[in-house]
Short mmCIF file of C-alpha atoms and ligand atoms in Angstrom, two decimals:
data_model
loop_
_atom_site.label_atom_id
_atom_site.label_comp_id
_atom_site.label_asym_id
_atom_site.label_seq_id
_atom_site.Cartn_x
_atom_site.Cartn_y
_atom_site.Cartn_z
CA MET A 16 123.76 100.03 118.18
CA LYS A 17 123.76 98.77 115.07
CA GLU A 18 124.94 95.64 116.17
CA ARG A 19 122.01 95.15 117.98
CA LEU A 20 119.95 96.32 114.99
CA GLN A 21 121.76 93.95 112.62
CA GLN A 22 120.57 90.69 114.56
CA LEU A 23 117.15 91.59 114.17
CA ARG A 24 118.04 91.74 110.86
CA GLY A 25 119.59 88.43 110.89
CA PHE A 26 116.58 86.94 112.88
CA TYR A 27 114.26 87.69 110.11
CA GLU A 28 116.69 86.70 107.49
CA GLY A 29 117.18 83.90 108.78
CA TYR A 30 113.03 82.75 108.12
CA ASN A 31 112.45 82.41 111.85
CA THR A 32 109.39 84.72 112.10
CA ARG A 33 107.34 83.24 108.58
CA SER A 34 105.85 80.36 109.79
CA TYR A 35 101.79 79.77 110.91
CA GLN A 36 102.92 78.09 114.21
CA PHE A 37 105.80 80.63 115.22
CA ARG A 38 103.11 84.11 115.20
CA LYS A 39 100.37 82.20 116.65
CA GLN A 40 102.63 81.12 119.45
CA GLN A 41 104.27 84.67 119.54
CA LEU A 42 100.93 85.91 119.99
CA GLN A 43 100.06 83.86 122.45
CA LYS A 44 102.69 84.31 124.67
CA LEU A 45 102.15 88.28 124.46
CA LYS A 46 98.56 87.77 125.40
CA ALA A 47 99.55 85.66 128.39
CA ALA A 48 101.94 87.66 129.67
CA ILE A 49 99.68 91.24 129.09
CA LEU A 50 97.56 89.27 131.39
CA HIS A 51 100.23 87.97 133.94
CA HIS A 52 100.71 91.62 134.36
CA GLU A 53 97.36 92.94 133.97
CA GLU A 54 97.64 94.17 137.95
CA ASP A 55 100.84 95.61 137.20
CA LEU A 56 99.60 97.47 134.52
CA TYR A 57 97.26 99.37 136.53
CA GLU A 58 99.00 100.56 138.91
CA ALA A 59 101.47 101.66 136.47
CA LEU A 60 98.39 103.25 134.17
CA TYR A 61 97.28 104.91 137.35
CA SER A 62 100.66 106.27 138.09
CA ASP A 63 101.03 107.78 135.03
CA LEU A 64 97.88 108.84 134.09
CA LYS A 65 95.48 108.36 137.08
CA LYS A 66 93.43 106.02 135.06
CA SER A 67 91.13 103.58 137.20
CA ARG A 68 91.19 100.00 136.28
CA GLU A 69 88.05 99.85 134.25
CA GLU A 70 89.23 102.75 132.18
CA SER A 71 92.08 101.19 131.52
CA TRP A 72 90.79 97.66 130.46
CA VAL A 73 88.25 99.29 128.07
CA THR A 74 90.93 101.25 126.85
CA GLU A 75 93.80 99.50 126.99
CA VAL A 76 94.43 96.19 128.61
CA GLY A 77 90.88 94.56 127.18
CA PHE A 78 91.47 96.65 124.43
CA LEU A 79 94.78 95.15 123.37
CA VAL A 80 93.52 91.63 124.86
CA ALA A 81 90.30 91.52 122.09
CA GLU A 82 92.41 92.71 119.56
CA ILE A 83 94.91 89.62 119.71
CA ASN A 84 91.98 87.72 119.99
CA HIS A 85 90.41 88.89 116.74
CA THR A 86 93.68 88.30 115.32
CA LEU A 87 94.73 84.44 116.40
CA LYS A 88 91.28 83.80 115.07
CA HIS A 89 91.45 84.81 111.22
CA LEU A 90 95.32 84.60 110.76
CA HIS A 91 95.17 81.56 109.19
CA ARG A 92 93.11 83.10 106.66
CA TRP A 93 94.74 86.35 106.48
CA MET A 94 98.14 84.61 105.55
CA LYS A 95 96.59 82.17 102.57
CA PRO A 96 97.74 83.64 99.32
CA GLN A 97 94.52 85.44 98.09
CA LYS A 98 93.09 84.06 95.33
CA VAL A 99 91.70 86.83 92.21
CA ARG A 100 90.68 86.81 89.01
CA THR A 101 92.68 86.80 85.89
CA ASN A 102 92.22 89.04 82.80
CA LEU A 103 91.26 87.31 79.37
CA MET A 104 94.99 88.39 77.54
CA ASN A 105 96.61 86.11 80.40
CA LEU A 106 94.19 83.01 80.33
CA PRO A 107 94.97 80.05 81.81
CA SER A 108 97.21 81.58 83.81
CA LYS A 109 95.78 81.87 87.47
CA SER A 110 96.69 85.15 89.64
CA PHE A 111 97.90 85.67 93.38
CA VAL A 112 98.24 87.74 96.11
CA TYR A 113 100.65 86.57 98.34
CA LYS A 114 101.52 88.19 101.75
CA GLU A 115 104.88 88.85 102.81
CA PRO A 116 106.33 90.54 105.92
CA LEU A 117 108.08 94.21 105.20
CA GLY A 118 111.19 92.70 107.68
CA VAL A 119 112.32 94.79 110.88
CA VAL A 120 109.82 97.39 111.72
CA LEU A 121 109.98 100.33 113.70
CA ILE A 122 107.47 101.06 116.00
CA ILE A 123 106.80 104.52 117.77
CA GLY A 124 104.17 105.62 120.56
CA PRO A 125 103.05 108.23 122.25
CA TRP A 126 102.03 108.83 125.73
CA ASN A 127 98.52 109.14 126.38
CA TYR A 128 97.52 105.46 125.24
CA PRO A 129 101.12 104.21 126.36
CA LEU A 130 100.69 100.26 125.93
CA GLN A 131 97.59 100.47 123.63
CA LEU A 132 99.28 102.62 120.87
CA LEU A 133 102.80 100.96 120.90
CA PHE A 134 101.29 97.15 121.55
CA THR A 135 97.97 97.10 118.97
CA PRO A 136 100.44 97.99 115.68
CA LEU A 137 102.88 95.51 117.43
CA VAL A 138 99.98 92.55 117.16
CA GLY A 139 99.88 93.40 113.23
CA ALA A 140 103.72 93.54 113.22
CA MET A 141 104.23 90.10 114.74
CA ALA A 142 101.04 88.68 113.21
CA ALA A 143 102.44 90.04 109.96
CA GLY A 144 105.89 87.79 110.38
CA ASN A 145 108.19 90.83 111.19
CA CYS A 146 110.72 91.42 113.67
CA ALA A 147 109.94 94.86 115.48
CA VAL A 148 111.60 97.57 117.36
CA LEU A 149 109.40 99.47 120.09
CA LYS A 150 110.01 102.85 120.87
CA PRO A 151 107.71 103.84 124.04
CA SER A 152 107.44 107.79 124.86
CA GLU A 153 109.64 108.75 127.42
CA PHE A 154 106.79 110.46 129.23
CA ALA A 155 104.64 107.51 130.71
CA PRO A 156 107.85 105.88 132.63
CA ALA A 157 105.53 103.23 134.77
CA THR A 158 103.82 102.09 132.47
CA SER A 159 107.16 101.83 130.17
CA ALA A 160 108.60 99.39 132.39
CA VAL A 161 106.11 97.02 132.74
CA MET A 162 106.02 97.07 128.91
CA LYS A 163 109.68 96.30 128.53
CA LEU A 164 109.11 93.38 131.40
CA ILE A 165 106.14 92.00 129.11
CA ILE A 166 108.85 92.07 126.10
CA GLU A 167 111.95 90.84 127.75
CA GLU A 168 110.28 88.31 129.46
CA SER A 169 108.53 86.69 126.40
CA PHE A 170 110.38 87.37 123.29
CA SER A 171 114.10 87.08 122.21
CA LYS A 172 116.21 90.44 121.53
CA GLU A 173 116.28 89.39 117.96
CA TYR A 174 112.37 89.48 117.46
CA ILE A 175 111.46 92.53 119.39
CA PHE A 176 113.54 94.86 120.62
CA TYR A 177 112.34 97.24 123.14
CA ALA A 178 114.37 100.81 122.52
CA GLU A 179 113.81 103.09 125.76
CA GLY A 180 115.40 106.54 125.50
CA GLU A 181 114.68 110.32 124.41
CA GLY A 182 112.71 109.90 120.80
CA ALA A 183 114.45 113.12 119.41
CA THR A 184 117.92 111.07 120.25
CA ILE A 185 117.48 107.59 119.96
CA ILE A 186 115.22 107.62 117.30
CA PRO A 187 117.60 109.86 114.61
CA GLN A 188 120.37 107.25 115.96
CA MET A 189 118.68 104.20 115.11
CA MET A 190 118.00 105.72 111.83
CA ASN A 191 121.42 106.72 111.19
CA ALA A 192 122.52 103.28 112.00
CA PHE A 193 120.07 101.12 110.29
CA ARG A 194 117.67 100.83 107.65
CA PHE A 195 113.92 99.91 108.80
CA ASP A 196 111.47 98.37 106.43
CA HIS A 197 108.84 100.35 107.76
CA ILE A 198 108.09 102.80 110.61
CA PHE A 199 105.20 103.09 112.13
CA TYR A 200 104.79 106.00 114.10
CA THR A 201 102.03 107.61 116.57
CA GLY A 202 102.04 111.02 117.91
CA SER A 203 102.06 114.83 117.33
CA ILE A 204 101.98 116.41 113.46
CA PRO A 205 105.38 118.11 114.46
CA VAL A 206 106.98 115.18 115.24
CA GLY A 207 105.21 112.95 112.57
CA LYS A 208 107.13 115.60 110.23
CA LEU A 209 110.48 114.41 111.37
CA ILE A 210 110.06 111.11 111.37
CA TYR A 211 108.88 111.53 107.54
CA GLU A 212 111.60 113.08 106.48
CA MET A 213 114.12 110.76 108.02
CA ALA A 214 112.15 108.38 106.59
CA ALA A 215 112.41 109.46 103.03
CA LYS A 216 115.90 110.03 103.19
CA GLN A 217 116.56 106.17 103.17
CA LEU A 218 112.85 105.78 101.14
CA VAL A 219 111.74 103.76 104.04
CA PRO A 220 107.61 103.60 104.13
CA VAL A 221 105.48 104.67 106.74
CA THR A 222 102.62 104.36 108.59
CA LEU A 223 101.62 107.89 110.63
CA GLU A 224 99.30 108.38 112.97
CA LEU A 225 99.04 111.89 113.73
CA GLY A 226 96.21 114.05 115.52
CA GLY A 227 94.30 117.48 114.76
CA LYS A 228 91.24 119.25 115.65
CA SER A 229 88.35 116.84 115.54
CA PRO A 230 85.11 118.58 115.36
CA CYS A 231 81.90 117.64 117.01
CA VAL A 232 79.18 118.85 115.02
CA VAL A 233 74.94 119.00 117.45
CA GLU A 234 72.49 119.73 114.75
CA SER A 235 69.36 121.46 116.11
CA ASP A 236 67.61 117.60 115.53
CA ALA A 237 69.73 115.85 117.76
CA LYS A 238 68.60 113.99 120.63
CA LEU A 239 70.61 116.51 122.91
CA THR A 240 70.96 114.18 126.08
CA VAL A 241 72.24 111.20 124.37
CA ALA A 242 74.76 113.95 122.77
CA ALA A 243 75.79 115.33 125.83
CA LYS A 244 75.99 111.91 127.45
CA ARG A 245 78.30 110.37 124.58
CA ILE A 246 80.24 113.63 124.00
CA ALA A 247 81.05 114.45 127.62
CA LEU A 248 81.95 110.97 128.12
CA THR A 249 84.94 110.62 125.54
CA LYS A 250 85.89 114.08 125.83
CA PHE A 251 87.12 114.04 129.10
CA SER A 252 87.83 110.48 129.46
CA ASN A 253 91.72 110.30 130.11
CA ALA A 254 91.24 114.02 130.91
CA GLY A 255 90.67 115.32 127.40
CA GLN A 256 94.16 113.39 126.05
CA MET A 257 92.69 111.42 123.34
CA CYS A 258 93.23 111.93 119.99
CA VAL A 259 90.14 111.02 118.83
CA ALA A 260 88.41 113.14 121.50
CA PRO A 261 85.93 115.96 120.22
CA ASP A 262 88.19 118.91 120.20
CA TYR A 263 85.74 121.86 119.71
CA ILE A 264 81.53 121.54 120.01
CA LEU A 265 79.84 123.03 116.63
CA VAL A 266 76.22 123.28 118.28
CA HIS A 267 73.33 124.83 115.81
CA GLN A 268 72.50 128.13 117.29
CA ALA A 269 68.64 126.79 117.57
CA VAL A 270 69.74 124.55 120.52
CA LYS A 271 72.77 125.79 121.94
CA GLU A 272 71.39 126.63 125.60
CA LYS A 273 69.73 123.33 125.87
CA PHE A 274 72.68 121.59 124.76
CA SER A 275 75.22 123.52 126.65
CA GLU A 276 73.05 123.02 129.97
CA GLU A 277 73.01 119.01 128.88
CA LEU A 278 77.01 118.95 128.90
CA LYS A 279 77.20 120.76 132.32
CA ARG A 280 74.97 118.33 133.84
CA CYS A 281 76.32 114.91 132.69
CA VAL A 282 79.73 116.81 133.38
CA GLN A 283 78.82 116.96 136.70
CA GLN A 284 76.98 113.55 137.12
CA PHE A 285 79.84 111.56 135.86
CA PHE A 286 82.89 113.07 137.33
CA SER A 287 80.83 114.99 140.50
CA GLU A 288 81.17 118.30 142.29
CA ASP A 289 84.70 118.28 142.65
CA PRO A 290 86.26 115.99 139.56
CA SER A 291 89.93 116.16 141.77
CA GLY A 292 88.96 114.01 143.75
CA SER A 293 86.87 111.73 141.64
CA TYR A 294 87.86 107.80 140.71
CA ASN A 295 86.63 108.55 137.24
CA TYR A 296 89.08 111.27 136.17
CA GLY A 297 92.80 111.09 134.97
CA LYS A 298 95.11 113.60 135.44
CA ILE A 299 97.50 115.89 132.97
CA ILE A 300 100.82 113.79 131.81
CA ASN A 301 103.66 116.47 132.67
CA GLU A 302 103.90 120.25 133.84
CA LYS A 303 104.81 121.05 129.91
CA GLN A 304 101.00 119.88 128.95
CA PHE A 305 99.72 122.04 132.08
CA ASN A 306 100.66 124.51 131.46
CA ARG A 307 99.72 124.85 127.84
CA LEU A 308 96.52 123.52 128.80
CA VAL A 309 95.82 126.30 131.26
CA ASN A 310 96.84 128.92 128.90
CA TYR A 311 94.04 127.63 126.84
CA LEU A 312 91.53 128.95 129.26
CA GLN A 313 92.13 132.55 128.99
CA HIS A 314 90.95 132.09 125.30
CA GLY A 315 87.35 132.14 125.95
CA ARG A 316 84.36 132.37 128.65
CA ILE A 317 84.53 129.47 131.22
CA VAL A 318 81.08 128.25 131.37
CA TYR A 319 82.02 125.32 133.52
CA GLY A 320 84.78 124.15 135.73
CA GLY A 321 88.35 126.14 135.03
CA LYS A 322 89.76 125.13 138.36
CA HIS A 323 93.51 123.14 137.86
CA ASN A 324 96.60 122.40 140.11
CA ALA A 325 100.17 122.43 139.40
CA ALA A 326 100.85 120.23 141.84
CA SER A 327 98.94 117.22 141.14
CA LEU A 328 98.29 118.13 137.35
CA TYR A 329 94.83 118.55 137.81
CA ILE A 330 92.48 120.68 135.41
CA GLU A 331 88.94 120.32 135.86
CA PRO A 332 86.45 119.01 132.85
CA THR A 333 86.16 122.71 131.13
CA ILE A 334 83.59 124.46 128.92
CA ILE A 335 84.39 127.79 127.14
CA GLU A 336 82.19 129.54 124.97
CA ASP A 337 82.49 133.19 123.33
CA ILE A 338 85.92 132.31 121.71
CA PRO A 339 87.24 134.50 118.97
CA ILE A 340 88.01 131.98 115.92
CA GLU A 341 91.55 133.22 115.30
CA SER A 342 92.85 132.33 118.96
CA THR A 343 95.16 129.80 119.27
CA ILE A 344 92.77 127.16 121.01
CA MET A 345 90.84 127.33 117.78
CA GLU A 346 94.14 126.30 115.65
CA GLU A 347 96.01 124.04 117.96
CA GLU A 348 94.88 120.40 118.85
CA ILE A 349 93.48 120.99 122.19
CA PHE A 350 94.53 117.40 123.78
CA GLY A 351 93.03 117.68 126.94
CA PRO A 352 89.55 118.69 128.92
CA VAL A 353 89.18 121.74 127.87
CA LEU A 354 86.04 121.93 125.69
CA PRO A 355 85.21 125.18 123.55
CA ILE A 356 81.42 125.45 122.16
CA LEU A 357 81.15 127.34 118.89
CA THR A 358 77.61 128.42 117.26
CA PHE A 359 76.44 128.12 114.10
CA HIS A 360 73.40 129.08 111.82
CA SER A 361 74.14 127.01 108.22
CA PHE A 362 75.84 123.26 107.35
CA GLU A 363 78.09 126.37 105.16
CA GLU A 364 79.21 128.14 108.12
CA ALA A 365 80.31 124.90 109.88
CA LYS A 366 82.16 123.83 106.76
CA ALA A 367 83.75 126.85 106.65
CA ILE A 368 85.08 126.60 110.56
CA ILE A 369 86.13 123.31 110.22
CA GLU A 370 87.95 123.69 106.89
CA ARG A 371 90.26 126.38 108.72
CA ASN A 372 91.50 122.82 109.99
CA SER A 373 91.02 120.51 107.16
CA ASN A 374 91.51 116.89 107.59
CA PRO A 375 90.96 115.75 111.06
CA LEU A 376 91.37 112.68 111.86
CA ALA A 377 87.87 112.34 113.41
CA PHE A 378 84.55 113.88 113.02
CA TYR A 379 80.89 113.52 114.83
CA ILE A 380 77.56 114.21 113.98
CA PHE A 381 74.48 114.51 116.17
CA THR A 382 71.34 114.27 114.35
CA GLU A 383 68.41 112.54 113.34
CA SER A 384 68.45 112.96 110.07
CA LYS A 385 69.55 110.39 107.31
CA GLU A 386 70.12 113.67 104.62
CA ARG A 387 71.68 115.59 107.19
CA GLU A 388 73.68 112.56 108.36
CA LYS A 389 74.92 111.87 104.50
CA ARG A 390 75.64 115.37 104.02
CA TRP A 391 77.96 115.96 106.64
CA ILE A 392 79.47 112.22 105.93
CA GLU A 393 79.97 113.10 102.45
CA LYS A 394 81.00 117.16 102.22
CA ILE A 395 83.65 116.68 105.12
CA SER A 396 86.91 115.15 104.81
CA PHE A 397 88.21 113.14 107.79
CA GLY A 398 89.73 110.33 109.09
CA GLY A 399 87.06 108.32 110.45
CA GLY A 400 83.88 109.01 112.90
CA CYS A 401 80.85 108.41 114.38
CA VAL A 402 76.91 109.47 113.67
CA ASN A 403 75.60 109.82 117.29
CA ASN A 404 78.56 108.56 119.10
CA ALA A 405 82.03 110.03 119.65
CA SER A 406 85.37 108.06 119.52
CA TRP A 407 84.27 104.39 119.63
CA HIS A 408 84.76 104.02 116.32
CA LEU A 409 88.10 102.91 117.48
CA THR A 410 87.21 100.20 119.17
CA ASN A 411 85.50 98.14 116.18
CA PHE A 412 88.36 96.30 114.47
CA ASN A 413 86.55 95.72 111.86
CA LEU A 414 86.70 99.03 111.07
CA PRO A 415 90.13 100.70 109.33
CA PHE A 416 91.59 103.56 112.17
CA GLY A 417 93.90 106.09 110.85
CA GLY A 418 93.76 109.86 109.48
CA ARG A 419 93.92 111.70 106.31
CA GLY A 420 95.88 114.41 104.80
CA LYS A 421 97.10 116.28 107.64
CA SER A 422 95.97 113.87 110.43
CA GLY A 423 97.31 111.24 109.20
CA ILE A 424 99.01 108.11 106.19
CA GLY A 425 97.55 104.51 106.38
CA ALA A 426 95.63 102.71 108.93
CA TYR A 427 95.44 99.69 111.29
CA HIS A 428 93.34 97.37 113.43
CA GLY A 429 92.53 93.88 112.85
CA LYS A 430 93.28 92.72 109.06
CA TYR A 431 94.11 96.58 108.09
CA SER A 432 97.08 95.64 110.64
CA PHE A 433 98.06 92.64 108.95
CA ASP A 434 97.98 94.45 106.04
CA ALA A 435 99.71 97.42 107.36
CA PHE A 436 102.73 95.61 108.01
CA SER A 437 102.77 93.46 104.65
CA HIS A 438 103.80 93.81 101.30
CA GLN A 439 101.16 92.47 98.68
CA LYS A 440 103.35 90.57 96.51
CA ALA A 441 101.36 89.68 92.87
CA ILE A 442 102.25 86.88 91.32
CA MET A 443 100.86 85.38 87.96
CA LYS A 444 101.41 81.26 87.20
CA THR A 445 101.24 80.26 84.05
CA PRO A 446 101.19 76.92 82.63
CA THR A 447 103.58 76.01 79.90
CA TRP A 448 101.19 73.33 78.05
CA PHE A 449 99.41 76.37 76.16
CA ASP A 450 101.46 78.78 74.67
CA PRO A 451 99.59 80.48 71.43
CA LYS A 452 102.13 82.02 68.61
CA ILE A 453 99.96 84.69 68.71
CA LYS A 454 102.28 86.38 71.72
CA TYR A 455 105.30 86.25 69.86
CA PRO A 456 106.61 88.61 66.61
CA PRO A 457 106.35 88.83 64.21
CA PHE A 458 103.47 90.99 65.52
CA LYS A 459 102.57 92.56 61.55
CA GLY A 460 98.87 92.20 61.20
CA LYS A 461 97.90 91.44 64.27
CA LEU A 462 96.33 95.03 65.77
CA ASN A 463 93.41 94.20 65.03
CA LEU A 464 93.61 90.82 67.23
CA PHE A 465 95.43 92.27 69.66
CA LYS A 466 92.23 95.85 70.57
CA LYS A 467 89.35 92.75 70.73
CA LEU A 468 91.98 90.71 73.46
CA ILE A 469 92.67 94.05 75.55
CA ARG A 470 90.33 96.44 75.85
P1 NAD B 505 105.05 113.55 120.33
O1 NAD B 505 104.79 113.60 118.73
O2 NAD B 505 105.83 114.38 120.88
O3 NAD B 505 105.68 111.92 120.49
C1 NAD B 505 105.47 110.49 120.52
C2 NAD B 505 106.90 109.76 120.10
O4 NAD B 505 107.89 110.33 119.17
C3 NAD B 505 107.35 109.34 121.51
O5 NAD B 505 107.91 108.27 121.34
C4 NAD B 505 108.91 110.46 121.27
O6 NAD B 505 109.31 110.22 121.72
C5 NAD B 505 109.31 110.55 119.92
N1 NAD B 505 109.63 111.91 119.55
C6 NAD B 505 109.54 113.06 120.42
N2 NAD B 505 110.46 114.18 119.70
C7 NAD B 505 110.71 113.39 118.77
C8 NAD B 505 111.45 114.02 117.84
N3 NAD B 505 112.28 114.83 117.49
N4 NAD B 505 112.24 112.58 116.72
C9 NAD B 505 112.51 111.72 117.40
N5 NAD B 505 111.21 111.30 118.13
C10 NAD B 505 110.51 111.99 118.92
O7 NAD B 505 103.50 112.57 120.57
P2 NAD B 505 103.10 113.26 121.98
O8 NAD B 505 102.90 114.21 122.83
O9 NAD B 505 103.72 111.83 122.61
O10 NAD B 505 101.50 112.49 121.61
C11 NAD B 505 100.32 113.26 121.27
C12 NAD B 505 100.27 113.53 120.16
O11 NAD B 505 99.77 112.66 119.29
C13 NAD B 505 98.92 114.22 119.63
O12 NAD B 505 98.82 115.28 119.14
C14 NAD B 505 97.89 113.20 119.49
O13 NAD B 505 96.58 113.66 118.98
C15 NAD B 505 98.30 112.57 118.91
N6 NAD B 505 97.85 111.14 118.56
C16 NAD B 505 97.70 110.73 117.69
C17 NAD B 505 97.14 108.90 117.92
C18 NAD B 505 96.23 108.26 116.71
O14 NAD B 505 96.07 107.51 116.99
N7 NAD B 505 96.70 109.05 115.52
C19 NAD B 505 97.02 108.87 118.76
C20 NAD B 505 97.56 109.13 120.31
C21 NAD B 505 98.06 110.19 120.12
#
C-alpha cells in the first residue's frame, strides 16, 4: 500500500498535474468515459438502489456531466493568479493569490449517491491539479465496479488510484502508511468523527460532508399544494436515502390537516397505490438499513404507508404522526422513506424543536411571507437550504454545498470545489526601484509617521 501511494506522490511532485492542458484533457477524458459507460451506470444504479434511468441522470450521471462542463468552461480563469489590492503601507508592491494544488488527496464516498458523491469531489480535485485516491462505499458494489472501470480505463494509477475495500480496514491502513494532503469525506457523523481524529494526528486538513436532521417548516400561509408536491418529491426520491431530504415536517397547526391530506395525495399520485411496483420508487440499500428504518415505524401513528418487505428491501413511503419528541426517530437522522409530521403554534416552539438537533445540513421553509422567510433564514443555523422548495439547492453549482458545525466542515461544487482542493498562496511582489529609508532603523522619532501609514 505504501509503495502504491508513494507512486502518486512521485507523480504529483513531478509537476505532471499542474498545466491547464493536462487538467482539461483529464476532465474531458472523465466526461467521455462516464458517457461511454452511461448504460452500465444505469444498470448498476438500478441494481444497487433501484434508481430509474431518469432519476439516475438527474441525480448522478447528468449531475456530474453538468459539473464537469461547468468546470471546463471556467477552469482557465479559476487557475489564474487573482490580483488583489495592496494596502498603503506596502505600495508600490502588487499582491496576488496563487491557486496551488494541495497534492495527493483522499476522497471517501458513501453509498446513497455512489457516483455523484465520489466523482463530484474528484472533478474539483482534478481541476485544482491534485492526484487522488478514491475510496468508494463497499455497499453499492455494482456502481463501484463501473466506477473502477471508468477510472482504470481513463487514468494512470499514479494519477488516480481506485482503492476498494472495507472502510474500517482500508482507510486506517492507508492513513498509517501515508500522509495525505487533504481528506474529503462524505458520510455519517460517527465515521466522520473517526476520520477527523485520524487526520488530526497527522495535521491533515479535512472537508467533512456529513448528515443530520434537516427540518422542513410549512407555515400557515404556505401554498400547501405546491409545498406537498415538492416535499413528497425529494423526501421519497431514492427511497428517502438522501442527505438533504427533509427529515421531518414542522407544519403550523392551523394548516396541518389540509397539508397532511395534500401530502398523502401527492405520494399516491407519484408512486401509485402500490409503490413496490413503481418505476419511480427505489429500494433500501441493505438489510441493516432496512431493519433500522422498520424500527422507526413504531415510533408514532402511521397515517400513510407502512408496508414493508425484507426480501425486496422495500419500505413504502410512510407518513407518521403523534411522535413523542424524545423518541429516537426525533434524535437520529432518518435517511429513509419515513416522514414524521409534527405541528407548531409559534416560531419559538418550532425553533426549540429544531434546536434539539442544531446545525442541520439543510433547512426548508415554505411561506408566502418575505418577513417570515427572513426570520427563519436568519434565526436558524444550517448548512444551506431552500425557500418554497426542498433539496434542489444542491443542484446549483454556483452555490456552495456543505454543512456547518455537526453537519460538516467546508463546502464544494463548481468554483467552491476548485477552492476546496486548492491552497491559496499569498504573494506580494515589491519592485526594487523604490526603497525609502523610513522602513529601516533607526526608528526613533518615526512613530507619528507610522501612525499615519498604518491605521
Ligand atoms: P458511512 O459513514 O457509513 O460511510 C461512508 C464511507 O466511510 C464509506 O466509504 C465507508 O467505507 C467508510 N467507512 C465506514 N466505516 C468506516 C470506519 N470505521 N473507518 C473509516 N471509514 C469508514 O456513511 P454512509 O452510510 O455510506 O452514508 C450515509 C450518511 O452519509 C448519512 O448520515 C448521510 O446524511 C451522509 N451523507 C452526507 C452527504 C453530504 O453531502 N453531506 C451526502 C450523502 C450522505
